[in-house]
Structures are given as structure tokens and as C-alpha cells.
Short mmCIF file of C-alpha atoms in Angstrom, two decimals:
data_model
loop_
_atom_site.label_atom_id
_atom_site.label_comp_id
_atom_site.label_asym_id
_atom_site.label_seq_id
_atom_site.Cartn_x
_atom_site.Cartn_y
_atom_site.Cartn_z
CA MET S 19 -18.00 10.80 5.92
CA SER S 20 -15.22 11.23 3.70
CA ALA S 21 -14.92 14.21 1.26
CA PRO S 22 -16.00 13.30 -2.55
CA ARG S 23 -13.30 12.31 -4.73
CA LEU S 24 -12.82 14.75 -7.39
CA LYS S 25 -13.23 12.97 -10.96
CA PRO S 26 -10.37 13.32 -13.74
CA TRP S 27 -12.77 14.75 -16.01
CA MET S 28 -13.66 17.40 -13.33
CA LEU S 29 -10.23 18.36 -13.25
CA VAL S 30 -9.95 18.54 -17.29
CA SER S 31 -12.70 20.26 -17.78
CA ALA S 32 -11.99 22.86 -15.15
CA ILE S 33 -8.50 23.40 -17.17
CA TRP S 34 -10.76 24.61 -20.26
CA LEU S 35 -11.59 27.78 -18.14
CA TRP S 36 -8.06 28.96 -18.37
CA PRO S 37 -8.19 29.67 -22.07
CA ALA S 38 -11.60 30.74 -22.00
CA ILE S 39 -10.62 33.72 -19.42
CA PHE S 40 -7.06 34.25 -21.11
CA GLY S 41 -8.97 34.48 -24.51
CA VAL S 42 -11.52 37.44 -23.36
CA VAL S 43 -8.59 39.23 -21.38
CA ASN S 44 -6.15 38.87 -24.64
CA ARG S 45 -9.08 40.36 -26.92
CA LEU S 46 -9.35 43.22 -24.67
CA VAL S 47 -5.68 43.93 -24.45
CA GLN S 48 -4.88 43.50 -27.77
CA GLY S 49 -8.04 45.93 -28.89
CA ARG S 50 -6.33 48.58 -27.24
CA LEU S 51 -3.03 47.64 -28.15
CA GLN S 52 -3.49 47.16 -31.68
CA ASP S 53 -6.45 49.73 -32.30
CA TRP S 54 -8.60 47.09 -32.74
CA GLY S 55 -11.44 49.10 -31.50
CA PRO S 56 -13.55 47.81 -28.25
CA ALA S 57 -14.29 44.57 -28.21
CA SER S 58 -18.57 44.05 -28.20
CA ALA S 59 -20.15 42.21 -25.65
CA SER S 60 -21.19 39.30 -28.48
CA GLU S 61 -17.62 38.91 -29.56
CA LEU S 62 -16.15 38.48 -25.78
CA LEU S 63 -18.96 36.16 -25.24
CA PHE S 64 -18.11 34.16 -27.81
CA GLN S 65 -14.87 34.13 -27.19
CA PHE S 66 -15.26 32.42 -24.16
CA TRP S 67 -18.21 30.02 -25.62
CA ASP S 68 -15.38 29.17 -27.86
CA TRP S 69 -13.64 27.40 -25.22
CA VAL S 70 -16.17 26.53 -22.73
CA ALA S 71 -17.40 24.42 -24.97
CA TYR S 72 -14.82 21.86 -24.84
CA ALA S 73 -15.45 21.91 -21.14
CA LEU S 74 -18.79 20.68 -21.74
CA VAL S 75 -18.12 18.18 -24.36
CA THR S 76 -14.80 16.63 -22.06
CA PRO S 77 -17.17 14.21 -19.67
CA ALA S 78 -18.50 12.88 -22.90
CA ILE S 79 -15.15 12.48 -24.56
CA PHE S 80 -14.04 10.54 -21.15
CA TRP S 81 -17.09 8.59 -21.18
CA ALA S 82 -16.38 7.41 -24.94
CA SER S 83 -12.86 6.34 -23.70
CA THR S 84 -14.08 4.19 -21.32
CA ARG S 85 -16.95 2.76 -23.06
CA TRP S 86 -14.67 2.24 -26.28
CA PRO S 87 -11.34 2.05 -25.33
CA VAL S 88 -8.62 1.63 -27.98
CA VAL S 89 -6.77 -1.03 -26.92
CA GLY S 90 -6.93 -4.94 -27.30
CA GLU S 91 -8.83 -6.80 -29.98
CA ARG S 92 -11.24 -4.29 -31.03
CA LEU S 93 -8.80 -1.66 -31.23
CA ARG S 94 -9.72 -0.73 -35.00
CA ARG S 95 -13.09 -0.80 -34.44
CA HIS S 96 -13.16 1.69 -31.51
CA PHE S 97 -10.64 3.54 -33.27
CA ALA S 98 -13.00 4.00 -36.11
CA ILE S 99 -15.86 4.79 -33.46
CA HIS S 100 -13.58 7.88 -31.99
CA LEU S 101 -13.03 9.50 -35.24
CA GLY S 102 -16.40 9.56 -36.24
CA LEU S 103 -17.19 10.84 -32.82
CA ALA S 104 -14.56 13.19 -33.38
CA LEU S 105 -16.04 14.63 -36.60
CA LEU S 106 -19.35 14.56 -35.04
CA PHE S 107 -18.40 16.76 -32.16
CA CYS S 108 -16.75 19.38 -34.70
CA VAL S 109 -19.99 19.44 -36.62
CA VAL S 110 -22.31 19.87 -33.74
CA TRP S 111 -19.68 22.20 -32.27
CA ALA S 112 -19.69 24.49 -35.35
CA VAL S 113 -23.40 24.60 -36.02
CA VAL S 114 -24.21 25.38 -32.18
CA GLY S 115 -21.50 28.07 -32.76
CA LYS S 116 -23.05 29.36 -35.67
CA LEU S 117 -26.40 29.87 -34.09
CA LEU S 118 -25.05 31.09 -30.83
CA GLN S 119 -23.01 33.91 -32.99
CA LEU S 120 -26.97 34.68 -34.39
CA VAL S 121 -28.60 34.92 -30.99
CA LEU S 122 -25.63 36.88 -29.35
CA GLY S 123 -25.76 39.30 -32.65
CA ALA S 124 -29.77 39.54 -32.49
CA ILE S 125 -28.81 40.61 -28.27
CA PHE S 126 -26.24 42.63 -28.50
CA GLU S 127 -25.81 43.90 -32.16
CA PRO S 128 -29.30 44.09 -33.64
CA ASP S 129 -29.06 46.74 -36.31
CA ALA S 130 -25.72 44.69 -37.78
CA LEU S 131 -27.52 41.64 -38.13
CA LEU S 132 -30.49 42.97 -39.94
CA LYS S 133 -28.05 45.13 -42.23
CA ALA S 134 -26.24 41.67 -43.11
CA ILE S 135 -30.14 40.00 -43.46
CA SER S 136 -30.81 42.64 -45.99
CA ASP S 137 -27.48 42.39 -47.88
CA ALA S 138 -27.91 38.91 -48.51
CA GLY S 139 -31.65 39.47 -49.81
CA PRO S 140 -32.87 36.37 -51.57
CA ASP S 141 -29.81 34.43 -51.23
CA LEU S 142 -29.88 34.49 -47.76
CA GLY S 143 -30.42 30.61 -47.25
CA PHE S 144 -27.22 30.22 -49.40
CA VAL S 145 -25.08 32.91 -47.47
CA VAL S 146 -25.82 31.10 -44.27
CA ALA S 147 -25.20 27.45 -45.49
CA ARG S 148 -21.92 28.59 -46.87
CA ASN S 149 -20.95 30.36 -43.80
CA VAL S 150 -21.59 27.39 -41.65
CA VAL S 151 -19.80 25.20 -44.17
CA SER S 152 -16.87 27.39 -43.96
CA TRP S 153 -16.62 27.72 -40.43
CA ILE S 154 -17.04 23.78 -40.16
CA ALA S 155 -13.91 23.40 -42.67
CA THR S 156 -12.21 25.99 -40.73
CA THR S 157 -12.56 24.13 -37.36
CA VAL S 158 -12.62 20.63 -38.43
CA PRO S 159 -8.59 20.18 -37.95
CA PHE S 160 -8.52 21.94 -34.57
CA GLY S 161 -11.31 20.03 -33.13
CA VAL S 162 -10.26 16.96 -33.95
CA VAL S 163 -6.64 17.59 -32.24
CA VAL S 164 -8.69 18.62 -29.42
CA TYR S 165 -10.81 15.39 -29.43
CA THR S 166 -7.99 13.43 -29.87
CA THR S 167 -6.03 15.14 -27.38
CA VAL S 168 -8.80 14.68 -24.46
CA ALA S 169 -9.47 11.15 -25.64
CA ALA S 170 -5.61 10.26 -24.87
CA LEU S 171 -5.64 11.81 -21.81
CA ALA S 172 -8.65 9.74 -20.82
CA HIS S 173 -6.87 6.60 -21.61
CA ALA S 174 -3.69 7.57 -20.21
CA ILE S 175 -5.46 8.23 -16.82
CA SER S 176 -7.44 4.84 -16.80
CA TYR S 177 -4.31 2.98 -17.93
CA PHE S 178 -2.72 4.72 -14.93
CA ALA S 179 -5.78 3.64 -12.37
CA GLU S 180 -5.52 0.27 -13.61
CA ALA S 181 -2.02 -0.30 -13.24
CA ARG S 182 -2.01 1.49 -9.82
CA ASP S 183 -5.16 -0.88 -8.78
CA ARG S 184 -3.12 -4.02 -9.67
CA GLU S 185 0.02 -2.96 -7.82
CA LEU S 186 -2.35 -2.65 -4.68
CA GLN S 187 -3.65 -5.80 -5.54
CA LEU S 188 -0.16 -7.98 -5.72
CA ALA S 189 0.88 -5.90 -3.00
CA ARG S 190 -2.09 -6.86 -0.68
CA LEU S 191 -1.62 -10.36 -2.18
CA SER S 192 2.21 -10.48 -1.51
CA GLU S 193 0.90 -9.37 2.56
CA GLN S 194 -1.56 -12.29 2.48
CA LEU S 195 0.81 -14.37 1.52
CA ALA S 196 3.62 -13.24 3.86
CA THR S 197 0.92 -13.82 6.68
CA ALA S 198 -0.07 -17.17 5.63
CA ARG S 199 3.68 -17.81 5.26
CA LEU S 200 4.19 -16.63 9.05
CA SER S 201 0.84 -18.62 10.38
CA ALA S 202 2.57 -21.61 8.73
CA LEU S 203 5.95 -21.61 10.21
CA GLN S 204 4.33 -20.27 13.74
CA ALA S 205 2.00 -23.05 13.53
CA GLN S 206 5.39 -25.33 13.41
CA VAL S 207 6.46 -23.55 17.02
CA ASN S 208 3.58 -24.09 18.95
CA PRO S 209 3.19 -27.74 19.15
CA HIS S 210 7.00 -28.20 19.42
CA PHE S 211 6.46 -26.17 22.67
CA LEU S 212 3.29 -28.18 23.67
CA PHE S 213 4.64 -31.72 23.14
CA ASN S 214 7.79 -30.78 25.11
CA THR S 215 5.74 -29.42 28.01
CA LEU S 216 3.62 -32.42 27.92
CA ASN S 217 6.63 -34.58 28.10
CA THR S 218 7.33 -32.75 31.25
CA LEU S 219 3.96 -33.27 32.54
CA VAL S 220 4.07 -36.88 32.23
CA VAL S 221 7.46 -37.01 33.81
CA LEU S 222 6.00 -35.29 37.10
CA VAL S 223 2.60 -37.49 37.01
CA ARG S 224 4.52 -40.44 36.57
CA ASP S 225 6.76 -39.72 39.73
CA GLY S 226 3.55 -38.58 42.01
CA ASP S 227 4.46 -34.63 42.12
CA ARG S 228 0.74 -33.86 42.40
CA ALA S 229 1.70 -30.37 43.40
CA GLY S 230 4.51 -29.79 40.34
CA ALA S 231 1.85 -31.27 37.84
CA VAL S 232 -1.02 -28.38 38.87
CA ARG S 233 1.73 -25.87 38.98
CA ILE S 234 2.90 -27.41 35.35
CA ILE S 235 -1.09 -26.96 33.94
CA GLU S 236 -1.37 -23.65 35.47
CA LEU S 237 1.50 -22.41 33.86
CA MET S 238 0.71 -24.24 30.44
CA SER S 239 -2.61 -22.30 30.62
CA GLU S 240 -1.39 -18.88 30.85
CA VAL S 241 0.91 -19.88 28.08
CA PHE S 242 -1.60 -21.08 25.77
CA ARG S 243 -3.47 -17.57 26.94
CA ARG S 244 -0.65 -15.77 25.45
CA ILE S 245 -0.91 -18.13 22.48
CA LEU S 246 -4.42 -17.30 21.53
CA ARG S 247 -3.89 -13.44 22.17
CA ARG S 248 -0.79 -13.34 19.92
CA ASP S 249 -1.07 -10.47 17.36
CA PRO S 250 -1.08 -11.33 13.74
CA ASN S 251 1.52 -9.49 12.79
CA ASP S 252 3.97 -12.23 14.38
CA GLU S 253 5.58 -9.78 16.75
CA SER S 254 5.44 -9.51 20.72
CA ALA S 255 6.66 -6.64 23.17
CA LEU S 256 9.69 -7.49 24.57
CA ASP S 257 8.37 -7.67 27.81
CA ASP S 258 5.60 -10.24 26.78
CA GLU S 259 8.49 -12.64 25.41
CA LEU S 260 10.39 -12.23 28.71
CA GLU S 261 7.06 -13.14 30.55
CA LEU S 262 6.72 -16.16 28.47
CA VAL S 263 10.32 -17.59 29.07
CA ARG S 264 10.03 -16.95 32.62
CA GLN S 265 6.92 -19.30 32.38
CA TYR S 266 8.74 -21.49 30.20
CA LEU S 267 11.65 -21.69 32.66
CA ALA S 268 9.08 -22.34 35.34
CA ILE S 269 7.94 -25.55 33.89
CA GLU S 270 11.57 -26.67 32.54
CA ALA S 271 12.53 -25.68 36.86
CA ALA S 272 9.82 -28.03 37.31
CA ARG S 273 11.10 -30.77 35.57
CA PHE S 274 14.89 -29.98 36.35
CA PRO S 275 15.14 -28.96 39.85
CA ASP S 276 17.73 -27.44 41.48
CA ARG S 277 19.47 -27.92 37.92
CA LEU S 278 18.93 -24.74 35.96
CA ARG S 279 20.21 -21.22 37.22
CA VAL S 280 19.27 -18.50 34.84
CA THR S 281 20.60 -14.98 34.62
CA PHE S 282 18.59 -12.15 32.57
CA ASP S 283 20.30 -8.85 31.74
CA ILE S 284 18.14 -6.82 29.99
CA ALA S 285 19.13 -3.19 29.16
CA ARG S 286 16.71 -0.59 30.37
CA GLY S 287 14.19 0.70 27.87
CA LEU S 288 13.72 -1.71 25.88
CA GLU S 289 10.55 -3.19 27.36
CA THR S 290 8.49 -1.94 24.51
CA ALA S 291 10.77 -3.12 21.69
CA ALA S 292 9.32 -5.60 19.12
CA VAL S 293 10.61 -9.14 18.84
CA PRO S 294 9.47 -11.70 17.12
CA SER S 295 6.72 -13.91 18.92
CA PHE S 296 8.47 -17.10 20.53
CA ALA S 297 11.73 -16.50 19.02
CA LEU S 298 13.47 -15.76 22.42
CA GLN S 299 11.80 -18.71 23.75
CA HIS S 300 12.43 -21.06 21.03
CA LEU S 301 16.31 -20.17 21.82
CA VAL S 302 15.91 -20.68 25.43
CA GLU S 303 14.16 -24.09 24.83
CA ASN S 304 16.77 -25.09 22.21
CA ALA S 305 19.65 -24.19 25.07
CA ILE S 306 17.95 -26.39 27.90
CA ARG S 307 16.67 -29.31 25.80
CA HIS S 308 19.97 -29.87 23.71
CA GLY S 309 22.57 -28.21 26.35
CA ILE S 310 21.86 -28.14 30.11
CA ALA S 311 19.30 -30.86 29.85
CA ARG S 312 21.99 -33.32 28.76
CA ARG S 313 24.66 -32.44 31.51
CA GLU S 314 24.56 -34.68 34.41
CA ASP S 315 25.14 -31.68 36.73
CA ALA S 316 23.24 -28.26 37.15
CA GLY S 317 23.81 -25.72 34.27
CA GLN S 318 23.54 -21.75 33.56
CA LEU S 319 21.98 -20.14 30.87
CA TRP S 320 22.32 -16.67 30.47
CA VAL S 321 19.51 -14.44 28.57
CA THR S 322 20.75 -11.07 27.46
CA VAL S 323 19.31 -8.26 25.48
CA ALA S 324 20.92 -5.17 24.30
CA ARG S 325 20.56 -2.54 21.85
CA ILE S 326 23.56 -1.56 19.22
CA ALA S 327 23.03 1.38 17.15
CA ASP S 328 19.90 0.33 15.31
CA LEU S 329 19.71 -3.34 15.97
CA LEU S 330 18.31 -5.58 18.92
CA VAL S 331 20.47 -7.99 19.86
CA LEU S 332 19.06 -10.97 21.76
CA THR S 333 21.77 -13.52 22.98
CA VAL S 334 21.01 -16.54 24.86
CA VAL S 335 24.19 -18.47 26.41
CA ASP S 336 24.51 -21.96 28.00
CA ASP S 337 26.94 -24.00 29.54
CA GLY S 338 25.48 -27.33 28.08
CA ILE S 339 27.34 -30.42 26.16
CA GLY S 340 27.46 -27.53 23.37
CA ILE S 341 27.36 -28.05 19.63
CA THR S 342 30.08 -29.83 17.03
CA GLY S 343 31.06 -28.08 13.84
CA GLY S 344 29.66 -25.01 12.84
CA GLU S 345 25.76 -25.20 13.01
CA PRO S 346 23.52 -27.31 15.21
CA PRO S 347 21.83 -30.33 13.66
CA ALA S 348 18.24 -30.85 12.36
CA GLY S 349 15.46 -30.87 15.01
CA HIS S 350 16.63 -27.32 16.43
CA GLY S 351 14.12 -25.70 14.37
CA ILE S 352 17.04 -22.64 13.49
CA ALA S 353 15.99 -23.22 9.97
CA ASN S 354 12.46 -22.60 10.86
CA THR S 355 13.42 -19.27 12.79
CA ARG S 356 15.82 -17.74 10.29
CA GLU S 357 12.89 -18.10 7.67
CA ARG S 358 10.63 -16.23 10.12
CA LEU S 359 13.30 -13.51 10.24
CA ARG S 360 13.49 -13.50 6.70
CA ALA S 361 9.87 -13.15 5.97
CA LEU S 362 9.56 -10.38 9.01
CA TYR S 363 12.75 -8.40 8.51
CA GLY S 364 14.75 -9.29 5.30
CA PRO S 365 18.35 -9.11 5.09
CA GLN S 366 18.45 -6.86 8.14
CA ALA S 367 17.84 -9.74 10.39
CA SER S 368 20.27 -12.77 11.64
CA LEU S 369 20.54 -15.68 13.42
CA THR S 370 23.85 -17.13 14.50
CA VAL S 371 24.44 -20.36 16.67
CA GLU S 372 28.06 -21.29 17.31
CA PRO S 373 30.00 -23.07 20.22
CA ARG S 374 31.18 -21.38 23.13
CA ALA S 375 34.66 -20.84 23.87
CA GLU S 376 34.18 -22.39 27.74
CA GLY S 377 31.65 -24.78 26.72
CA GLY S 378 28.21 -24.74 25.73
CA THR S 379 26.40 -22.89 23.03
CA VAL S 380 26.06 -19.06 22.04
CA ALA S 381 22.49 -18.25 19.90
CA SER S 382 22.34 -14.61 19.25
CA LEU S 383 19.57 -12.81 17.13
CA ARG S 384 19.89 -10.00 15.44
CA ILE S 385 16.80 -7.77 14.28
CA PRO S 386 15.94 -4.00 13.59
CA HIS S 387 15.18 -2.16 16.74
CA ARG S 388 11.54 -0.50 16.47
CA GLU S 389 9.05 -0.09 19.22
CA ARG S 390 6.35 -2.30 19.37
CA VAL S 391 3.03 -0.57 19.37
CA GLN S 392 -0.94 -1.14 19.62
CA GLY S 393 -1.91 -3.32 16.62
CA GLY S 394 1.84 -3.23 15.02
CA THR S 395 5.14 -1.78 14.86
CA ASP S 396 6.34 1.93 14.60
CA ALA S 397 9.81 1.52 12.99
CA GLY S 398 13.02 3.43 13.42
CA ARG S 399 13.29 4.85 16.92
#
């Protein structure tokens, strides 16, 4: 059960207690320093009420600011409403204050009150009315300033809350868009893997290799189990990704028996490093399909994972037919992988594919190093 949230009007109302307490203390101190005489109980209570009254009406001003916001097409109308409420607030506050002053006088200083009534004589009603009108005229300017200040503060808080909500909504939409984009890109990777594997299966069935076909089906089942369990964050732990690569290589080994040699060189301590799902498998698949598979003899594949400073570097090297020019032609899915990297890591990630000096191709993927944890990643370790 979460704790109740403090409303803005509660905080503003509480702030009025400070001048109320300060006013009472100031009156007591000034009474001693300036020879004003001891402050009476009624005087101190009225001094306190003078400020607490603003705290009592603050929730109403917040409500009015929400009900009639001074913005948009009805700005003038709502401004006039607030001006009327400010004047009404001042009149009510002044009248109630005078009545309270009379009540406090009757309780704490009854003799002085009776003397004032006696001095007024038959003009008591006129004296009271003049006193109230004079008090209203005196307090209206300050009351209007107080009302407009609280109303402006209520508007500012409301605008800030709306701006924050809009930012949160935009961030949420941006995250949903990125997730949808990643899902779309990922959806292009999985069928690519599926079709290649099915082609391998067709070859085995056509050649009558029943045991090999069964083995491929078992491996496919395991691979697709992993795909279905894929985390929506589109990242996997390095160990999981390597296991997928090994299963894929087992499928390819059935297709190219005695023609594929693989060497893994994985730095220790990187088992739980976060990597883009299927990215390493995709590079290995490209190396076999477009490099080693086109050789007439056996080929070598090297898979290396290392950490360099804050980067995780995944390298796939083959001694296949290699590529001509600076980049592999379309159909390698390199552009797709780069799009995924850009969506996941921004400019911190990169993927380079270049010819190998001894023949073949070198594909190197660099991403920020971070740990893969349950349900997400833990950056910067």
C-alpha cells in the first residue's frame, strides 16, 4: 500500500502557518522592545487568525484555478471570474475578521468592548458599519495580491504537472515505438534463420540421411524454444547467445560434414554480458553461407568475444571466399543489424565488415559493455 501523496494545496496552506507564528512572536518581542505594552490574548489570536485565514481559503483558490483556468479561448471570462472571486474573498475575509475581533473582545476584554459600545451610543450601527467598510478598504489591496499570488502559483503547478505528464507520455510512446521497431527488425531475422535451416533439412531428407534429419529437427525445436522465450528487451546474455550459435553450427555441421572447423575464444567473466539477440548468430550465419559454403574444401571459422575498456567486441572471422569492395552486397542483413544496434545503443555501437588480409571476411561488432540481469540490463559495470 503506497503512502498518500501530498497535494500542492496542502503544502501551500501549511506555508501560511509560518507568517502566522512569526507574526505572533514578532508582536510579543516588539511589545517588549518598543514599549508597546504586553500583548493581549485577543490581539495575539487575531494576529494568528489574520494569516491562518489565507491557509483556509487556499484549497478553494486552487479549486477555482482548476475550474476556471486563465488560458485559451475563455481567458478573459475566466480572468473576470477570478477578479470577482478575489474581491469577494477580500470582503468575506474582512467581515469575518471583524466579527472574530468582536467575539475575541467579548471573551477576553468585555469591559473595553462595553465601553466602546457605550461611547458609540445611538450611533453604534453607523460606527460598526464605518469600521467594517474602512477595514475592507484597507485590506482589499493586500487581499487581492494574496489571491492572485495563490492563483498564479496554482496555475504554475498545474502547467508544470501537465508538462511533466506530456513528457512521460512522449517517453512512453517513444519506448513503445522503439520496441515495435525492434520487433519488426527481429521478425526479419527469425524467418531468415528458419528458411536456411529448412533448406538444410531438405538436403538431408533428399540424401536419405534420416538420423541427420532427426537431429536437425531436434536442434530446430531447441532453437525455436529459445526464440519463443526471447526477452522483449531484445537482448540476451552472452552465454545464451553462444549456446544458440553452437546449436546453429550443429545444424550447419550436418549440412557440411567435415567441411567446417570452428574455434571459440571467449574471454572469461563475460558470460552474463548483454548482447543483441541473434546478432552473433547472424554474423556466423553470414560467414558460413556467403564465405565458407562457397569454398570447395573445408573452411575455418573463428568466434572471438573480448572486452576492451567499456566496449564488448564480438568478432567473427572466416577464411571463405571473402568480399570484394568495402561492404558486403545486399542480402547479408548487415543494414538490418546496424538498424537494431542504432535502436538499442545509439552511436556507441558499430558493426564493421571488411575483407581479411589472408582471405575471407572479418565482421566486428562493438557495443557498450553491461551486465544482463533478470528482465533487463544493468548498465556501466
